[in-house]
mmCIF file of C-alpha atoms in Angstrom:
data_model
loop_
_atom_site.group_PDB
_atom_site.id
_atom_site.type_symbol
_atom_site.label_atom_id
_atom_site.label_comp_id
_atom_site.label_asym_id
_atom_site.label_seq_id
_atom_site.Cartn_x
_atom_site.Cartn_y
_atom_site.Cartn_z
ATOM 1 C CA SER A 1 17.819 8.211 -0.544
ATOM 2 C CA HIS A 2 15.001 11.083 -1.509
ATOM 3 C CA LEU A 3 12.105 8.929 -1.548
ATOM 4 C CA ARG A 4 9.594 9.965 0.745
ATOM 5 C CA CYS A 5 6.731 7.861 0.123
ATOM 6 C CA LEU A 6 6.597 3.770 -0.314
ATOM 7 C CA ASN A 7 4.057 2.084 -1.249
ATOM 8 C CA LEU A 8 3.772 -1.888 -0.933
ATOM 9 C CA PHE A 9 0.311 -2.616 -0.416
ATOM 10 C CA GLU A 10 -0.707 -5.725 -1.603
ATOM 11 C CA CYS A 11 2.418 -7.266 -2.414
ATOM 12 C CA GLY A 12 2.597 -10.664 -0.978
ATOM 13 C CA ILE A 13 5.144 -9.078 1.621
ATOM 14 C CA ASP A 14 4.839 -11.640 4.526
ATOM 15 C CA ASP A 15 7.689 -11.920 8.267
ATOM 16 C CA LEU A 16 10.219 -12.517 6.694
ATOM 17 C CA ARG A 17 10.295 -9.918 3.746
ATOM 18 C CA LEU A 18 9.251 -7.652 6.089
ATOM 19 C CA GLY A 19 12.010 -8.489 7.853
ATOM 20 C CA ARG A 20 14.190 -8.295 5.270
ATOM 21 C CA LEU A 21 13.115 -4.715 4.647
ATOM 22 C CA GLY A 22 13.967 -3.522 8.373
ATOM 23 C CA GLU A 23 17.701 -4.339 7.577
ATOM 24 C CA ILE A 24 17.393 -2.804 4.465
ATOM 25 C CA PHE A 25 16.035 0.765 6.196
ATOM 26 C CA CYS A 26 19.040 -0.500 8.665
ATOM 27 C CA ALA A 27 21.556 -0.810 6.477
ATOM 28 C CA ASP A 28 20.645 1.845 3.869
ATOM 29 C CA ARG A 29 18.459 5.181 5.205
ATOM 30 C CA CYS A 30 16.312 6.714 4.371
ATOM 31 C CA PRO A 31 16.348 9.968 6.060
ATOM 32 C CA GLN A 32 13.221 11.373 3.886
ATOM 33 C CA LEU A 33 11.130 9.120 3.683
ATOM 34 C CA GLU A 34 7.533 9.603 5.921
ATOM 35 C CA GLU A 35 5.035 7.188 4.657
ATOM 36 C CA LEU A 36 4.861 3.529 4.237
ATOM 37 C CA SER A 37 2.218 1.447 3.249
ATOM 38 C CA LEU A 38 1.981 -2.540 3.783
ATOM 39 C CA GLU A 39 -1.543 -2.949 3.228
ATOM 40 C CA LEU A 40 -3.154 -5.720 2.682
ATOM 41 C CA ASN A 41 -0.007 -8.532 3.059
ATOM 42 C CA GLU A 42 0.966 -11.024 5.342
ATOM 43 C CA ILE A 43 2.338 -9.856 8.403
ATOM 44 C CA THR A 44 1.847 -10.746 12.318
ATOM 45 C CA ALA A 45 2.575 -8.982 15.113
ATOM 46 C CA GLU A 46 5.804 -11.640 15.376
ATOM 47 C CA GLY A 47 6.674 -10.025 12.168
ATOM 48 C CA PHE A 48 6.399 -6.437 12.221
ATOM 49 C CA SER A 49 8.060 -6.474 16.017
ATOM 50 C CA ALA A 50 10.900 -8.232 14.651
ATOM 51 C CA PHE A 51 10.585 -4.923 11.650
ATOM 52 C CA VAL A 52 11.049 -2.463 14.189
ATOM 53 C CA ASP A 53 13.810 -4.248 15.886
ATOM 54 C CA VAL A 54 16.387 -4.549 13.273
ATOM 55 C CA LEU A 55 15.835 -0.820 12.673
ATOM 56 C CA SER A 56 18.429 1.817 13.738
ATOM 57 C CA PRO A 57 17.327 5.083 15.565
ATOM 58 C CA ASP A 58 18.109 6.588 11.818
ATOM 59 C CA SER A 59 17.426 3.959 9.773
ATOM 60 C CA LEU A 60 13.634 6.246 9.346
ATOM 61 C CA PRO A 61 13.987 9.360 11.333
ATOM 62 C CA LYS A 62 10.492 11.571 9.433
ATOM 63 C CA LEU A 63 8.008 8.082 9.294
ATOM 64 C CA ARG A 64 5.332 9.839 9.770
ATOM 65 C CA VAL A 65 2.635 7.019 7.984
ATOM 66 C CA LEU A 66 2.432 3.452 8.144
ATOM 67 C CA LYS A 67 -0.327 1.904 7.193
ATOM 68 C CA LEU A 68 -0.753 -1.860 8.234
ATOM 69 C CA SER A 69 -4.066 -2.646 8.021
ATOM 70 C CA GLY A 70 -6.286 -5.113 5.956
ATOM 71 C CA GLN A 71 -3.801 -8.298 7.147
ATOM 72 C CA ARG A 72 -4.770 -11.834 6.117
ATOM 73 C CA GLY A 73 -5.274 -13.793 8.772
ATOM 74 C CA LEU A 74 -6.479 -11.341 10.846
ATOM 75 C CA GLU A 75 -9.987 -10.744 10.155
ATOM 76 C CA GLU A 76 -12.131 -12.649 13.019
ATOM 77 C CA ARG A 77 -11.966 -9.241 15.359
ATOM 78 C CA GLU A 78 -10.160 -11.513 18.088
ATOM 79 C CA HIS A 79 -6.975 -11.200 15.805
ATOM 80 C CA SER A 80 -7.277 -8.180 14.531
ATOM 81 C CA LYS A 81 -7.408 -6.501 18.112
ATOM 82 C CA ALA A 82 -4.362 -8.570 19.106
ATOM 83 C CA PHE A 83 -2.878 -7.319 16.221
ATOM 84 C CA TRP A 84 -3.012 -3.465 16.770
ATOM 85 C CA ALA A 85 -2.783 -3.770 20.269
ATOM 86 C CA SER A 86 0.818 -4.926 20.243
ATOM 87 C CA VAL A 87 1.882 -2.558 16.897
ATOM 88 C CA LYS A 88 0.798 -0.081 19.484
ATOM 89 C CA ALA A 89 3.107 -1.541 22.271
ATOM 90 C CA LEU A 90 5.871 -1.879 19.636
ATOM 91 C CA GLN A 91 4.821 1.593 18.646
ATOM 92 C CA LYS A 92 5.869 2.951 22.313
ATOM 93 C CA ARG A 93 8.604 0.630 22.659
ATOM 94 C CA ALA A 94 10.048 2.218 19.449
ATOM 95 C CA ARG A 95 9.889 5.439 21.080
ATOM 96 C CA SER A 96 11.693 4.142 23.736
ATOM 97 C CA ASN A 97 14.574 3.285 22.014
ATOM 98 C CA GLY A 98 14.959 6.096 20.472
ATOM 99 C CA LYS A 99 13.057 5.165 16.880
ATOM 100 C CA LEU A 100 10.746 6.043 14.557
ATOM 101 C CA PRO A 101 10.641 8.935 16.672
ATOM 102 C CA CYS A 102 8.263 11.094 14.037
ATOM 103 C CA TRP A 103 5.795 7.890 14.291
ATOM 104 C CA PRO A 104 2.107 9.239 15.047
ATOM 105 C CA SER A 105 -0.098 7.604 12.729
ATOM 106 C CA ILE A 106 -0.980 3.916 12.641
ATOM 107 C CA LYS A 107 -3.382 2.965 9.822
#
Protein backbone atom coordinates (compact mmCIF):
# COMPACT_ATOMS: atom_id res chain seq x y z
CA SER A 1 0.00 0.00 0.00
CA HIS A 2 1.17 3.51 -0.81
CA LEU A 3 -1.13 5.12 1.76
CA ARG A 4 0.72 7.86 3.66
CA CYS A 5 -2.07 9.46 5.69
CA LEU A 6 -5.28 7.91 7.02
CA ASN A 7 -7.85 10.28 8.50
CA LEU A 8 -10.51 8.56 10.61
CA PHE A 9 -11.44 11.76 12.42
CA GLU A 10 -14.87 11.55 14.10
CA CYS A 11 -15.80 8.23 12.45
CA GLY A 12 -17.38 6.47 15.43
CA ILE A 13 -14.28 4.33 16.01
CA ASP A 14 -14.66 2.50 19.31
CA ASP A 15 -12.42 -0.10 20.93
CA LEU A 16 -13.88 -2.96 18.88
CA ARG A 17 -13.43 -1.13 15.57
CA LEU A 18 -9.93 -0.04 16.56
CA GLY A 19 -9.08 -3.68 17.28
CA ARG A 20 -10.29 -4.61 13.80
CA LEU A 21 -8.18 -1.84 12.31
CA GLY A 22 -5.15 -3.24 14.13
CA GLU A 23 -5.89 -6.68 12.70
CA ILE A 24 -6.06 -5.17 9.20
CA PHE A 25 -2.72 -3.39 9.67
CA CYS A 26 -1.21 -6.65 10.91
CA ALA A 27 -2.54 -8.69 7.97
CA ASP A 28 -1.98 -6.04 5.29
CA ARG A 29 1.01 -3.97 6.29
CA CYS A 30 0.98 -0.26 5.51
CA PRO A 31 4.71 0.35 5.10
CA GLN A 32 4.28 3.93 3.86
CA LEU A 33 1.71 5.15 6.41
CA GLU A 34 3.15 8.13 8.29
CA GLU A 35 0.09 9.69 9.88
CA LEU A 36 -3.01 8.15 11.46
CA SER A 37 -5.74 10.47 12.72
CA LEU A 38 -8.17 8.91 15.19
CA GLU A 39 -9.35 12.14 16.80
CA LEU A 40 -12.85 12.61 18.23
CA ASN A 41 -13.78 8.95 18.40
CA GLU A 42 -14.65 6.66 21.33
CA ILE A 43 -11.32 4.98 22.05
CA THR A 44 -10.31 4.03 25.59
CA ALA A 45 -6.86 3.23 26.94
CA GLU A 46 -7.81 -0.46 26.95
CA GLY A 47 -8.87 -0.32 23.31
CA PHE A 48 -5.69 1.44 22.29
CA SER A 49 -3.66 -1.14 24.19
CA ALA A 50 -5.39 -3.95 22.28
CA PHE A 51 -4.66 -2.11 19.01
CA VAL A 52 -0.94 -1.84 19.78
CA ASP A 53 -0.78 -5.44 21.01
CA VAL A 54 -2.16 -6.90 17.77
CA LEU A 55 0.33 -5.03 15.56
CA SER A 56 3.46 -6.77 14.36
CA PRO A 57 6.82 -4.98 14.28
CA ASP A 58 6.49 -4.41 10.54
CA SER A 59 2.81 -3.33 10.48
CA LEU A 60 3.36 0.45 10.53
CA PRO A 61 7.13 0.97 10.35
CA LYS A 62 6.97 4.62 9.21
CA LEU A 63 4.15 5.89 11.42
CA ARG A 64 5.33 9.22 12.82
CA VAL A 65 2.12 10.95 13.87
CA LEU A 66 -0.78 9.40 15.72
CA LYS A 67 -3.62 11.76 16.59
CA LEU A 68 -5.83 10.63 19.46
CA SER A 69 -7.14 13.84 20.99
CA GLY A 70 -10.76 14.49 21.86
CA GLN A 71 -11.90 10.95 22.61
CA ARG A 72 -15.51 10.93 23.83
CA GLY A 73 -15.91 9.91 27.43
CA LEU A 74 -12.66 11.59 28.46
CA GLU A 75 -14.12 15.03 29.08
CA GLU A 76 -13.29 14.93 32.79
CA ARG A 77 -9.74 16.03 33.49
CA GLU A 78 -8.83 12.95 35.55
CA HIS A 79 -10.03 10.55 32.84
CA SER A 80 -8.08 12.47 30.23
CA LYS A 81 -4.88 12.45 32.33
CA ALA A 82 -5.17 8.69 32.87
CA PHE A 83 -5.76 8.11 29.15
CA TRP A 84 -2.66 10.07 28.10
CA ALA A 85 -0.51 8.42 30.78
CA SER A 86 -1.60 5.04 29.43
CA VAL A 87 -0.87 6.08 25.83
CA LYS A 88 2.65 7.19 26.78
CA ALA A 89 3.27 3.89 28.60
CA LEU A 90 1.97 1.98 25.58
CA GLN A 91 4.28 3.93 23.31
CA LYS A 92 7.22 2.87 25.45
CA ARG A 93 6.05 -0.77 25.47
CA ALA A 94 5.54 -0.76 21.70
CA ARG A 95 9.07 0.48 21.14
CA SER A 96 10.54 -2.13 23.47
CA ASN A 97 8.72 -4.78 21.39
CA GLY A 98 10.04 -3.38 18.10
CA LYS A 99 6.66 -1.92 17.10
CA LEU A 100 6.04 1.57 15.73
CA PRO A 101 9.74 2.49 15.70
CA CYS A 102 9.25 5.97 14.18
CA TRP A 103 6.36 7.03 16.41
CA PRO A 104 7.66 10.07 18.30
CA SER A 105 4.58 12.27 18.09
CA ILE A 106 1.36 11.81 20.02
CA LYS A 107 -1.31 14.45 19.61
